[in-house]
mmCIF file of C-alpha atoms in Angstrom:
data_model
loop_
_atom_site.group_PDB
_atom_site.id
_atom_site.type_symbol
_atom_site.label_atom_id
_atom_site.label_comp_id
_atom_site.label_asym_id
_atom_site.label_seq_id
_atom_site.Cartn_x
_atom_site.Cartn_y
_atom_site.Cartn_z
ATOM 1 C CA UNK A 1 -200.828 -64.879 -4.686
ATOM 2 C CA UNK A 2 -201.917 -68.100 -2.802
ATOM 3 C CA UNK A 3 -199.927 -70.755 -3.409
ATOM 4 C CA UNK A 4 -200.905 -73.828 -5.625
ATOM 5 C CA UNK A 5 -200.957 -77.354 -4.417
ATOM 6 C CA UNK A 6 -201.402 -80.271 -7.312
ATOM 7 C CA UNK A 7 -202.462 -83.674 -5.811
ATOM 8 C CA UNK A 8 -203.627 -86.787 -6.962
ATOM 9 C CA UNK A 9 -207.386 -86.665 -6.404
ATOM 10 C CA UNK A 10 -209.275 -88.636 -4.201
ATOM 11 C CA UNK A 11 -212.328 -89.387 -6.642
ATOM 12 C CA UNK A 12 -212.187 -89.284 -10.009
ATOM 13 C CA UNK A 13 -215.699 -88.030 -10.407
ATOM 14 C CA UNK A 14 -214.332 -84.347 -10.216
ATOM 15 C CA UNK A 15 -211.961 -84.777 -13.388
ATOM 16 C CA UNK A 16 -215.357 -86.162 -14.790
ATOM 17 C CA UNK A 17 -216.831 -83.348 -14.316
ATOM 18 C CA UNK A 18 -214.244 -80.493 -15.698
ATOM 19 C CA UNK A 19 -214.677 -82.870 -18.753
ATOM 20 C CA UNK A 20 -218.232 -82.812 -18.584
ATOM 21 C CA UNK A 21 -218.629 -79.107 -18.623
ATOM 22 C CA UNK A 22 -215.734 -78.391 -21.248
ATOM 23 C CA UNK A 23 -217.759 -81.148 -23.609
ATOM 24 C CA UNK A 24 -220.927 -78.652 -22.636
ATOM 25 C CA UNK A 25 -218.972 -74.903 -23.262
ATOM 26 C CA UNK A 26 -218.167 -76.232 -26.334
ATOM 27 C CA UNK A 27 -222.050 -76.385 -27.606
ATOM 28 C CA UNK A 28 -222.605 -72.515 -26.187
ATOM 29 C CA UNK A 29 -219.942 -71.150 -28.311
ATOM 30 C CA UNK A 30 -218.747 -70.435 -31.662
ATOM 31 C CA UNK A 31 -216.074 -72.525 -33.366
ATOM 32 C CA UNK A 32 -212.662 -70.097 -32.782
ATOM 33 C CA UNK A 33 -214.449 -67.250 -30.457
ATOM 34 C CA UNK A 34 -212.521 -64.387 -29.124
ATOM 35 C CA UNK A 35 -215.306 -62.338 -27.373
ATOM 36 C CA UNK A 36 -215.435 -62.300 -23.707
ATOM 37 C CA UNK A 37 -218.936 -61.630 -23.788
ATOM 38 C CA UNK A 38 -219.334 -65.212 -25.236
ATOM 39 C CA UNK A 39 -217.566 -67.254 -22.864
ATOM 40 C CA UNK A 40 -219.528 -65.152 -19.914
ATOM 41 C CA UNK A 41 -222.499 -65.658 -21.729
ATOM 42 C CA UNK A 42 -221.744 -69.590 -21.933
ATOM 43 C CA UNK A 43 -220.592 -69.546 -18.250
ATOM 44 C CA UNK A 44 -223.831 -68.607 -17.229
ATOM 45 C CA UNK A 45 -225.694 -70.575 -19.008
ATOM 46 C CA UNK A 46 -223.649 -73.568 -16.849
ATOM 47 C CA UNK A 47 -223.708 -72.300 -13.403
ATOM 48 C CA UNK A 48 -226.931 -73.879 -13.261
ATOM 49 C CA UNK A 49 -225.988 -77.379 -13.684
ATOM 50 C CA UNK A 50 -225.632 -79.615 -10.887
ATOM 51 C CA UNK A 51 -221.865 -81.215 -10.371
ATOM 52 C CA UNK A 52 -222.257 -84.552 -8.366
ATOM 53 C CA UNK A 53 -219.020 -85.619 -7.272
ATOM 54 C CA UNK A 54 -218.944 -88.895 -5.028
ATOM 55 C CA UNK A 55 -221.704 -91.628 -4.210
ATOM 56 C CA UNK A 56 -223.896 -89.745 -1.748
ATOM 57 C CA UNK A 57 -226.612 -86.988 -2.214
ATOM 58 C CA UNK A 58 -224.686 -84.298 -0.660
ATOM 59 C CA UNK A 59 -221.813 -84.018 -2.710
ATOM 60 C CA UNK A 60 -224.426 -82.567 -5.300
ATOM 61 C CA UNK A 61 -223.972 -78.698 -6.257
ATOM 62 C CA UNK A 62 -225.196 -76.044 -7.706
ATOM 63 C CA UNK A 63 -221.937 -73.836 -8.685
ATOM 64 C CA UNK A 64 -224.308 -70.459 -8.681
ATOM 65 C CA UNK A 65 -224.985 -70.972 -5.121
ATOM 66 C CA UNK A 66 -221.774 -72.932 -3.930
ATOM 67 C CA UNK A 67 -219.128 -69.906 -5.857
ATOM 68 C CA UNK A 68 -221.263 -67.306 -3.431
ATOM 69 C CA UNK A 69 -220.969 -69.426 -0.132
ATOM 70 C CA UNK A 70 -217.423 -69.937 -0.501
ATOM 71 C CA UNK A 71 -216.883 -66.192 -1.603
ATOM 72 C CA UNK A 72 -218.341 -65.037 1.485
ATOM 73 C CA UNK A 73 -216.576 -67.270 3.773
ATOM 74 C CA UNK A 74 -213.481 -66.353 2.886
ATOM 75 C CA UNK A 75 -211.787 -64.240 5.436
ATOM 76 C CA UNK A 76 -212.685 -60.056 4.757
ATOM 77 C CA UNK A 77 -215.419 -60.803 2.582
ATOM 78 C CA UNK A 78 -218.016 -59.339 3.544
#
């Protein structure tokens, strides 16, 4: 297991956005939902939506295509 490192962050635009997207999960799913299926369902419905963090143009992505980059560079992926 890799081990976990909590920090203070250095922009605040990143907590803004894991409260942006838990405001948004809530509107793909059912009050008290235990499926799975659901929250996969609602996850993909999300991976779509661009997370800005910072002031300039290339902090902007795309979590479908940045989860695959960073998948693939990780070492014996392949």
């Amino acid at each position: 297991m890799t081990p976990l490192h909590v920090a203070p962050t250095s922009d605040r635009s990143v907590l803004g956005i894991m409260v942006d997207y838990a405001k948004m999960l809530s509107a793909f799913l059912e009050p008290g939902f235990s499926d799975r299926s659901g929250l996969m369902a609602a996850e993909e419905l999300l991976w779509d939506n661009p997370c800005h963090a910072g002031k300039a143009a290339e902090f902007v992505v795309f979590p479908r295509k940045k989860t695959s980059a960073l998948l693939l560079a990780r070492p014996g992926a392949g």
